PDB file of C-alpha atoms in Angstrom:
ATOM      1  CA  MET A   1       0.000   0.000   0.000  1.00 47.00           C
ATOM      2  CA  VAL A   2       1.114   3.572  -0.704  1.00 42.00           C
ATOM      3  CA  GLU A   3       0.470   6.454   1.674  1.00 39.00           C
ATOM      4  CA  ARG A   4      -1.378   9.463   0.261  1.00 43.00           C
ATOM      5  CA  GLY A   5      -2.141  12.051   2.910  1.00 40.00           C
ATOM      6  CA  ASP A   6      -4.561  10.481   5.366  1.00 42.00           C
ATOM      7  CA  GLU A   7      -5.434   7.608   3.014  1.00 44.00           C
ATOM      8  CA  THR A   8      -3.648   4.488   1.844  1.00 49.00           C
ATOM      9  CA  GLU A   9      -3.725   3.566  -1.812  1.00 54.00           C
ATOM     10  CA  MET A  10      -4.242  -0.142  -2.129  1.00 62.00           C
ATOM     11  CA  ARG A  11      -1.683  -2.309  -3.879  1.00 66.00           C
ATOM     12  CA  VAL A  12      -2.646  -5.862  -4.800  1.00 62.00           C
ATOM     13  CA  PRO A  13       0.042  -8.567  -5.250  1.00 63.00           C
ATOM     14  CA  ALA A  14       0.873  -9.060  -8.927  1.00 60.00           C
ATOM     15  CA  GLY A  15      -0.414 -12.640  -9.125  1.00 64.00           C
ATOM     16  CA  LEU A  16      -3.731 -11.824  -7.492  1.00 74.00           C
ATOM     17  CA  GLN A  17      -4.046  -8.610  -9.443  1.00 77.00           C
ATOM     18  CA  GLY A  18      -3.805 -10.436 -12.765  1.00 80.00           C
ATOM     19  CA  HIS A  19      -6.616 -12.836 -11.858  1.00 86.00           C
ATOM     20  CA  ASP A  20      -8.641  -9.970 -10.370  1.00 86.00           C
ATOM     21  CA  HIS A  21      -8.421  -7.939 -13.575  1.00 89.00           C
ATOM     22  CA  GLN A  22      -9.108 -10.901 -15.834  1.00 90.00           C
ATOM     23  CA  LEU A  23     -12.208 -11.966 -13.914  1.00 90.00           C
ATOM     24  CA  THR A  24     -13.474  -8.375 -13.842  1.00 88.00           C
ATOM     25  CA  ARG A  25     -13.291  -8.157 -17.630  1.00 90.00           C
ATOM     26  CA  ARG A  26     -14.977 -11.523 -18.114  1.00 89.00           C
ATOM     27  CA  VAL A  27     -17.895 -10.745 -15.813  1.00 88.00           C
ATOM     28  CA  ALA A  28     -18.326  -7.225 -17.231  1.00 84.00           C
ATOM     29  CA  ALA A  29     -18.376  -8.636 -20.767  1.00 84.00           C
ATOM     30  CA  TRP A  30     -21.254 -11.009 -19.972  1.00 84.00           C
ATOM     31  CA  ASP A  31     -24.062  -9.852 -22.207  1.00 79.00           C
ATOM     32  CA  SER A  32     -27.397 -11.636 -22.356  1.00 78.00           C
ATOM     33  CA  PRO A  33     -31.073 -10.651 -22.243  1.00 79.00           C
ATOM     34  CA  ALA A  34     -31.292 -12.104 -18.715  1.00 78.00           C
ATOM     35  CA  ALA A  35     -28.369 -10.010 -17.498  1.00 76.00           C
ATOM     36  CA  ARG A  36     -29.762  -6.836 -19.053  1.00 77.00           C
ATOM     37  CA  ARG A  37     -33.123  -7.374 -17.363  1.00 81.00           C
ATOM     38  CA  LEU A  38     -32.116  -8.832 -14.014  1.00 85.00           C
ATOM     39  CA  LEU A  39     -28.932  -7.085 -12.898  1.00 83.00           C
ATOM     40  CA  PRO A  40     -30.157  -3.463 -13.185  1.00 81.00           C
ATOM     41  CA  ALA A  41     -33.210  -4.437 -11.125  1.00 86.00           C
ATOM     42  CA  VAL A  42     -30.939  -6.012  -8.508  1.00 86.00           C
ATOM     43  CA  GLU A  43     -28.831  -2.857  -8.352  1.00 82.00           C
ATOM     44  CA  GLU A  44     -31.886  -0.660  -7.889  1.00 86.00           C
ATOM     45  CA  ALA A  45     -33.296  -2.885  -5.140  1.00 86.00           C
ATOM     46  CA  ALA A  46     -30.011  -3.144  -3.249  1.00 86.00           C
ATOM     47  CA  GLU A  47     -29.220   0.576  -3.416  1.00 86.00           C
ATOM     48  CA  HIS A  48     -29.257   2.152   0.055  1.00 86.00           C
ATOM     49  CA  THR A  49     -30.055  -1.334   1.477  1.00 91.00           C
ATOM     50  CA  LYS A  50     -33.707  -0.990   0.395  1.00 93.00           C
ATOM     51  CA  LEU A  51     -33.979  -4.696  -0.431  1.00 93.00           C
ATOM     52  CA  TRP A  52     -32.863  -5.790   3.033  1.00 95.00           C
ATOM     53  CA  TRP A  53     -35.078  -3.318   4.851  1.00 96.00           C
ATOM     54  CA  ALA A  54     -38.042  -4.619   2.840  1.00 95.00           C
ATOM     55  CA  ALA A  55     -37.096  -8.214   3.687  1.00 96.00           C
ATOM     56  CA  ALA A  56     -36.845  -7.315   7.374  1.00 96.00           C
ATOM     57  CA  LEU A  57     -40.300  -5.694   7.347  1.00 97.00           C
ATOM     58  CA  VAL A  58     -41.854  -8.758   5.696  1.00 96.00           C
ATOM     59  CA  MET A  59     -40.198 -11.124   8.176  1.00 96.00           C
ATOM     60  CA  ALA A  60     -41.260  -9.026  11.154  1.00 95.00           C
ATOM     61  CA  ALA A  61     -44.837  -8.739   9.905  1.00 95.00           C
ATOM     62  CA  LYS A  62     -45.375 -12.326   8.757  1.00 93.00           C
ATOM     63  CA  GLY A  63     -42.922 -14.437  10.729  1.00 91.00           C
ATOM     64  CA  GLY A  64     -44.133 -14.033  14.295  1.00 93.00           C
ATOM     65  CA  TRP A  65     -41.559 -14.030  17.087  1.00 94.00           C
ATOM     66  CA  ARG A  66     -39.022 -15.904  14.991  1.00 93.00           C
ATOM     67  CA  GLY A  67     -39.431 -13.450  12.134  1.00 94.00           C
ATOM     68  CA  ARG A  68     -39.022 -10.431  14.390  1.00 95.00           C
ATOM     69  CA  ARG A  69     -35.904 -11.902  15.972  1.00 94.00           C
ATOM     70  CA  ALA A  70     -34.414 -12.708  12.570  1.00 95.00           C
ATOM     71  CA  ALA A  71     -35.261  -9.253  11.211  1.00 96.00           C
ATOM     72  CA  ALA A  72     -33.697  -7.494  14.208  1.00 95.00           C
ATOM     73  CA  ALA A  73     -30.510  -9.545  13.927  1.00 95.00           C
ATOM     74  CA  GLY A  74     -30.310  -8.900  10.187  1.00 96.00           C
ATOM     75  CA  VAL A  75     -30.800  -5.148  10.450  1.00 96.00           C
ATOM     76  CA  LEU A  76     -28.292  -4.814  13.284  1.00 96.00           C
ATOM     77  CA  ALA A  77     -25.669  -6.873  11.462  1.00 96.00           C
ATOM     78  CA  MET A  78     -26.252  -4.859   8.296  1.00 96.00           C
ATOM     79  CA  ALA A  79     -25.748  -1.594  10.188  1.00 96.00           C
ATOM     80  CA  VAL A  80     -22.465  -2.852  11.640  1.00 96.00           C
ATOM     81  CA  ALA A  81     -21.275  -4.011   8.208  1.00 97.00           C
ATOM     82  CA  VAL A  82     -22.104  -0.674   6.580  1.00 95.00           C
ATOM     83  CA  LEU A  83     -20.252   1.158   9.340  1.00 96.00           C
ATOM     84  CA  LEU A  84     -17.171  -1.045   8.999  1.00 96.00           C
ATOM     85  CA  SER A  85     -17.069  -1.012   5.195  1.00 95.00           C
ATOM     86  CA  ASN A  86     -18.173   2.513   4.311  1.00 93.00           C
ATOM     87  CA  GLY A  87     -17.355   4.356   7.514  1.00 93.00           C
ATOM     88  CA  VAL A  88     -13.978   2.772   8.251  1.00 95.00           C
ATOM     89  CA  ALA A  89     -12.406   0.724   5.444  1.00 94.00           C
ATOM     90  CA  LYS A  90     -13.261   3.056   2.561  1.00 92.00           C
ATOM     91  CA  GLN A  91     -11.952   6.024   4.534  1.00 91.00           C
ATOM     92  CA  LEU A  92      -8.630   4.330   5.228  1.00 91.00           C
ATOM     93  CA  VAL A  93      -7.957   2.519   1.947  1.00 89.00           C
ATOM     94  CA  GLU A  94      -8.138   4.177  -1.464  1.00 90.00           C
ATOM     95  CA  ARG A  95      -8.587   2.023  -4.564  1.00 91.00           C
ATOM     96  CA  ARG A  96      -9.627   3.212  -7.985  1.00 90.00           C
ATOM     97  CA  ARG A  97     -12.645   1.642  -9.635  1.00 90.00           C
ATOM     98  CA  PRO A  98     -12.015  -0.695 -12.591  1.00 90.00           C
ATOM     99  CA  PRO A  99     -11.097   1.266 -15.748  1.00 88.00           C
ATOM    100  CA  ALA A 100     -14.155   2.412 -17.686  1.00 85.00           C
ATOM    101  CA  GLU A 101     -12.792   1.003 -20.936  1.00 87.00           C
ATOM    102  CA  TRP A 102     -13.089  -2.507 -19.476  1.00 87.00           C
ATOM    103  CA  ILE A 103     -16.854  -2.163 -19.104  1.00 83.00           C
ATOM    104  CA  PRO A 104     -18.595  -2.545 -22.495  1.00 80.00           C
ATOM    105  CA  HIS A 105     -21.996  -1.214 -21.390  1.00 74.00           C
ATOM    106  CA  GLY A 106     -23.552   1.915 -19.971  1.00 71.00           C
ATOM    107  CA  ASP A 107     -23.709   0.834 -16.325  1.00 68.00           C
ATOM    108  CA  VAL A 108     -20.195   2.158 -15.783  1.00 68.00           C
ATOM    109  CA  ALA A 109     -21.522   5.726 -15.933  1.00 70.00           C
ATOM    110  CA  ASP A 110     -23.426   5.257 -12.663  1.00 74.00           C
ATOM    111  CA  ARG A 111     -20.447   4.290 -10.528  1.00 78.00           C
ATOM    112  CA  PRO A 112     -19.821   6.209  -7.294  1.00 78.00           C
ATOM    113  CA  GLU A 113     -16.645   8.203  -6.760  1.00 81.00           C
ATOM    114  CA  SER A 114     -15.698   6.575  -3.458  1.00 86.00           C
ATOM    115  CA  SER A 115     -13.011   3.943  -3.008  1.00 90.00           C
ATOM    116  CA  SER A 116     -13.613   0.631  -4.736  1.00 91.00           C
ATOM    117  CA  PHE A 117     -12.414  -1.310  -1.670  1.00 93.00           C
ATOM    118  CA  PRO A 118     -14.387  -2.918  -0.117  1.00 94.00           C
ATOM    119  CA  SER A 119     -17.870  -3.513  -1.557  1.00 94.00           C
ATOM    120  CA  GLY A 120     -20.326  -1.992   0.892  1.00 93.00           C
ATOM    121  CA  HIS A 121     -23.276  -3.518  -0.967  1.00 92.00           C
ATOM    122  CA  ARG A 122     -21.805  -6.976  -0.595  1.00 92.00           C
ATOM    123  CA  ALA A 123     -20.924  -6.447   3.070  1.00 96.00           C
ATOM    124  CA  ALA A 124     -24.495  -5.386   3.868  1.00 96.00           C
ATOM    125  CA  ALA A 125     -26.021  -8.275   1.912  1.00 96.00           C
ATOM    126  CA  VAL A 126     -23.849 -10.944   3.532  1.00 97.00           C
ATOM    127  CA  ALA A 127     -24.276  -9.479   7.012  1.00 97.00           C
ATOM    128  CA  PHE A 128     -28.058  -9.443   6.742  1.00 97.00           C
ATOM    129  CA  THR A 129     -28.308 -12.949   5.291  1.00 97.00           C
ATOM    130  CA  ALA A 130     -25.797 -14.528   7.666  1.00 96.00           C
ATOM    131  CA  ALA A 131     -27.480 -12.968  10.713  1.00 96.00           C
ATOM    132  CA  VAL A 132     -30.978 -14.005   9.624  1.00 96.00           C
ATOM    133  CA  ALA A 133     -30.150 -17.629   8.778  1.00 95.00           C
ATOM    134  CA  PRO A 134     -29.562 -18.992  12.326  1.00 94.00           C
ATOM    135  CA  SER A 135     -32.938 -17.674  13.533  1.00 91.00           C
ATOM    136  CA  TRP A 136     -34.892 -18.567  10.406  1.00 94.00           C
ATOM    137  CA  PRO A 137     -33.028 -20.868   7.975  1.00 95.00           C
ATOM    138  CA  TRP A 138     -35.676 -20.701   5.246  1.00 95.00           C
ATOM    139  CA  ALA A 139     -35.591 -16.919   5.225  1.00 95.00           C
ATOM    140  CA  GLY A 140     -31.803 -17.005   5.168  1.00 95.00           C
ATOM    141  CA  ALA A 141     -31.884 -19.326   2.149  1.00 95.00           C
ATOM    142  CA  ALA A 142     -34.290 -16.996   0.369  1.00 95.00           C
ATOM    143  CA  CYS A 143     -32.048 -13.992   1.097  1.00 95.00           C
ATOM    144  CA  ALA A 144     -29.004 -15.878  -0.215  1.00 95.00           C
ATOM    145  CA  VAL A 145     -30.319 -15.688  -3.784  1.00 94.00           C
ATOM    146  CA  PRO A 146     -30.276 -11.866  -4.080  1.00 93.00           C
ATOM    147  CA  THR A 147     -27.064 -11.821  -2.049  1.00 94.00           C
ATOM    148  CA  VAL A 148     -25.304 -13.793  -4.805  1.00 93.00           C
ATOM    149  CA  LEU A 149     -26.883 -11.612  -7.488  1.00 92.00           C
ATOM    150  CA  VAL A 150     -25.646  -8.463  -5.725  1.00 92.00           C
ATOM    151  CA  ALA A 151     -22.068  -9.801  -5.863  1.00 91.00           C
ATOM    152  CA  LEU A 152     -22.404 -10.526  -9.581  1.00 91.00           C
ATOM    153  CA  GLN A 153     -23.957  -7.151 -10.312  1.00 89.00           C
ATOM    154  CA  ARG A 154     -21.254  -5.170  -8.531  1.00 90.00           C
ATOM    155  CA  VAL A 155     -18.546  -6.688 -10.728  1.00 91.00           C
ATOM    156  CA  HIS A 156     -20.643  -6.700 -13.912  1.00 88.00           C
ATOM    157  CA  SER A 157     -21.396  -2.983 -13.574  1.00 86.00           C
ATOM    158  CA  GLY A 158     -17.720  -2.133 -13.147  1.00 87.00           C
ATOM    159  CA  ALA A 159     -18.252  -0.800  -9.645  1.00 87.00           C
ATOM    160  CA  HIS A 160     -15.885  -3.314  -8.039  1.00 92.00           C
ATOM    161  CA  TYR A 161     -13.168  -5.853  -8.563  1.00 93.00           C
ATOM    162  CA  PRO A 162     -13.883  -9.409  -7.367  1.00 94.00           C
ATOM    163  CA  SER A 163     -11.409  -8.878  -4.515  1.00 94.00           C
ATOM    164  CA  ASP A 164     -13.495  -5.913  -3.317  1.00 95.00           C
ATOM    165  CA  VAL A 165     -16.516  -8.200  -3.257  1.00 95.00           C
ATOM    166  CA  ALA A 166     -14.554 -10.866  -1.374  1.00 95.00           C
ATOM    167  CA  ALA A 167     -13.547  -8.282   1.234  1.00 95.00           C
ATOM    168  CA  GLY A 168     -17.212  -7.363   1.594  1.00 96.00           C
ATOM    169  CA  VAL A 169     -18.004 -11.018   2.293  1.00 96.00           C
ATOM    170  CA  VAL A 170     -15.431 -11.076   5.102  1.00 97.00           C
ATOM    171  CA  ILE A 171     -16.713  -7.847   6.651  1.00 97.00           C
ATOM    172  CA  GLY A 172     -20.343  -8.952   6.376  1.00 97.00           C
ATOM    173  CA  GLY A 173     -19.583 -12.323   7.935  1.00 96.00           C
ATOM    174  CA  ALA A 174     -17.692 -10.686  10.779  1.00 96.00           C
ATOM    175  CA  ALA A 175     -20.566  -8.265  11.425  1.00 96.00           C
ATOM    176  CA  ALA A 176     -23.063 -11.132  11.546  1.00 96.00           C
ATOM    177  CA  ALA A 177     -20.825 -13.072  13.930  1.00 95.00           C
ATOM    178  CA  LEU A 178     -20.586 -10.071  16.262  1.00 93.00           C
ATOM    179  CA  VAL A 179     -24.354  -9.697  16.343  1.00 90.00           C
ATOM    180  CA  ARG A 180     -24.912 -13.408  16.940  1.00 83.00           C
ATOM    181  CA  LEU A 181     -22.608 -13.475  19.993  1.00 77.00           C
ATOM    182  CA  PRO A 182     -24.567 -11.673  22.757  1.00 60.00           C
ATOM    183  CA  PRO A 183     -24.237 -12.726  26.414  1.00 58.00           C
ATOM    184  CA  ARG A 184     -26.116 -15.956  27.032  1.00 57.00           C
ATOM    185  CA  LEU A 185     -29.189 -15.595  29.208  1.00 48.00           C
ATOM    186  CA  PRO A 186     -30.902 -18.473  31.009  1.00 49.00           C
ATOM    187  CA  ALA A 187     -33.944 -19.988  29.357  1.00 52.00           C
ATOM    188  CA  PRO A 188     -37.275 -18.561  30.588  1.00 53.00           C
ATOM    189  CA  GLY A 189     -38.215 -21.867  32.235  1.00 55.00           C
ATOM    190  CA  ARG A 190     -35.104 -21.818  34.406  1.00 54.00           C
ATOM    191  CA  LEU A 191     -35.594 -18.327  35.809  1.00 49.00           C
ATOM    192  CA  PRO A 192     -37.933 -19.320  38.721  1.00 56.00           C
ATOM    193  CA  ALA A 193     -35.548 -22.081  39.834  1.00 56.00           C
ATOM    194  CA  LEU A 194     -32.550 -19.767  39.678  1.00 46.00           C
ATOM    195  CA  THR A 195     -34.477 -17.122  41.618  1.00 55.00           C
ATOM    196  CA  ARG A 196     -35.403 -19.582  44.349  1.00 57.00           C
ATOM    197  CA  ARG A 197     -31.824 -20.772  44.544  1.00 57.00           C
ATOM    198  CA  ALA A 198     -30.546 -17.223  44.865  1.00 52.00           C
ATOM    199  CA  ARG A 199     -33.075 -16.472  47.596  1.00 57.00           C
ATOM    200  CA  GLY A 200     -32.035 -19.601  49.450  1.00 53.00           C
ATOM    201  CA  VAL A 201     -28.386 -18.594  49.326  1.00 44.00           C
ATOM    202  CA  THR A 202     -29.240 -15.079  50.485  1.00 46.00           C
ATOM    203  CA  GLY A 203     -31.421 -16.369  53.321  1.00 48.00           C
ATOM    204  CA  GLY A 204     -28.731 -18.791  54.428  1.00 49.00           C
ATOM    205  CA  ARG A 205     -26.145 -16.026  54.565  1.00 52.00           C
ATOM    206  CA  ARG A 206     -28.457 -13.820  56.616  1.00 52.00           C
ATOM    207  CA  GLY A 207     -29.063 -16.659  59.086  1.00 49.00           C
ATOM    208  CA  MET A 208     -25.334 -17.287  59.477  1.00 48.00           C
ATOM    209  CA  ARG A 209     -24.704 -13.587  60.130  1.00 55.00           C
ATOM    210  CA  ALA A 210     -27.485 -13.493  62.753  1.00 46.00           C
ATOM    211  CA  TRP A 211     -26.113 -16.578  64.479  1.00 39.00           C
ATOM    212  CA  GLY A 212     -22.605 -15.091  64.494  1.00 50.00           C
ATOM    213  CA  THR A 213     -23.940 -11.885  66.040  1.00 43.00           C
ATOM    214  CA  LEU A 214     -25.786 -13.816  68.737  1.00 36.00           C
ATOM    215  CA  VAL A 215     -22.765 -15.932  69.634  1.00 39.00           C
ATOM    216  CA  SER A 216     -20.419 -12.960  69.792  1.00 47.00           C
ATOM    217  CA  GLY A 217     -22.722 -11.037  72.043  1.00 45.00           C
ATOM    218  CA  GLY A 218     -23.699  -8.449  69.516  1.00 43.00           C
ATOM    219  CA  ARG A 219     -20.197  -6.959  69.131  1.00 46.00           C
TER     220      ARG A 219
END
């Protein structure tokens, strides 16, 4: 990496860079009626995390307690991923977007000016899906489909290199893991037993102190 003021320009090892560039060109060159119809719609839905907010609302409204728990975990993980990718990584590491001449279609004109590394879209998608899946596996499986399409679209549009997308996967997975590791609380059925046990210990200690006071003459 090369220092530039407060930022660091990213340097990729030569071997990885060659594969990164080659795969970027291949994906960007994919031209089919399905790609022209599907990928722009995916980009529009995923912009500003609209797709994941909509999924969370549906899960919370239709999924009962499990749906609300999955939606809350997904939204929280997504927020952490967006903070880490856009608020931290992109501010510290500067990487130019793929050259416009590599992208043989008009999507390249809509690219943002921020650093290419990492993919914030991918980080948010993976974080949401990975956090939802443990609470509601079927919903997680359903979210995995647009998550894969988001990764494909980001490279196809020329917004990112595949390595940017891979970094987004790592950040999103880490965000989901952080959200899924809260302090463990006892199951609701065990609370009365634990309360009685605590009261018994407290009562026993009070009795021992009273007996000690009596034996010592109140000193």
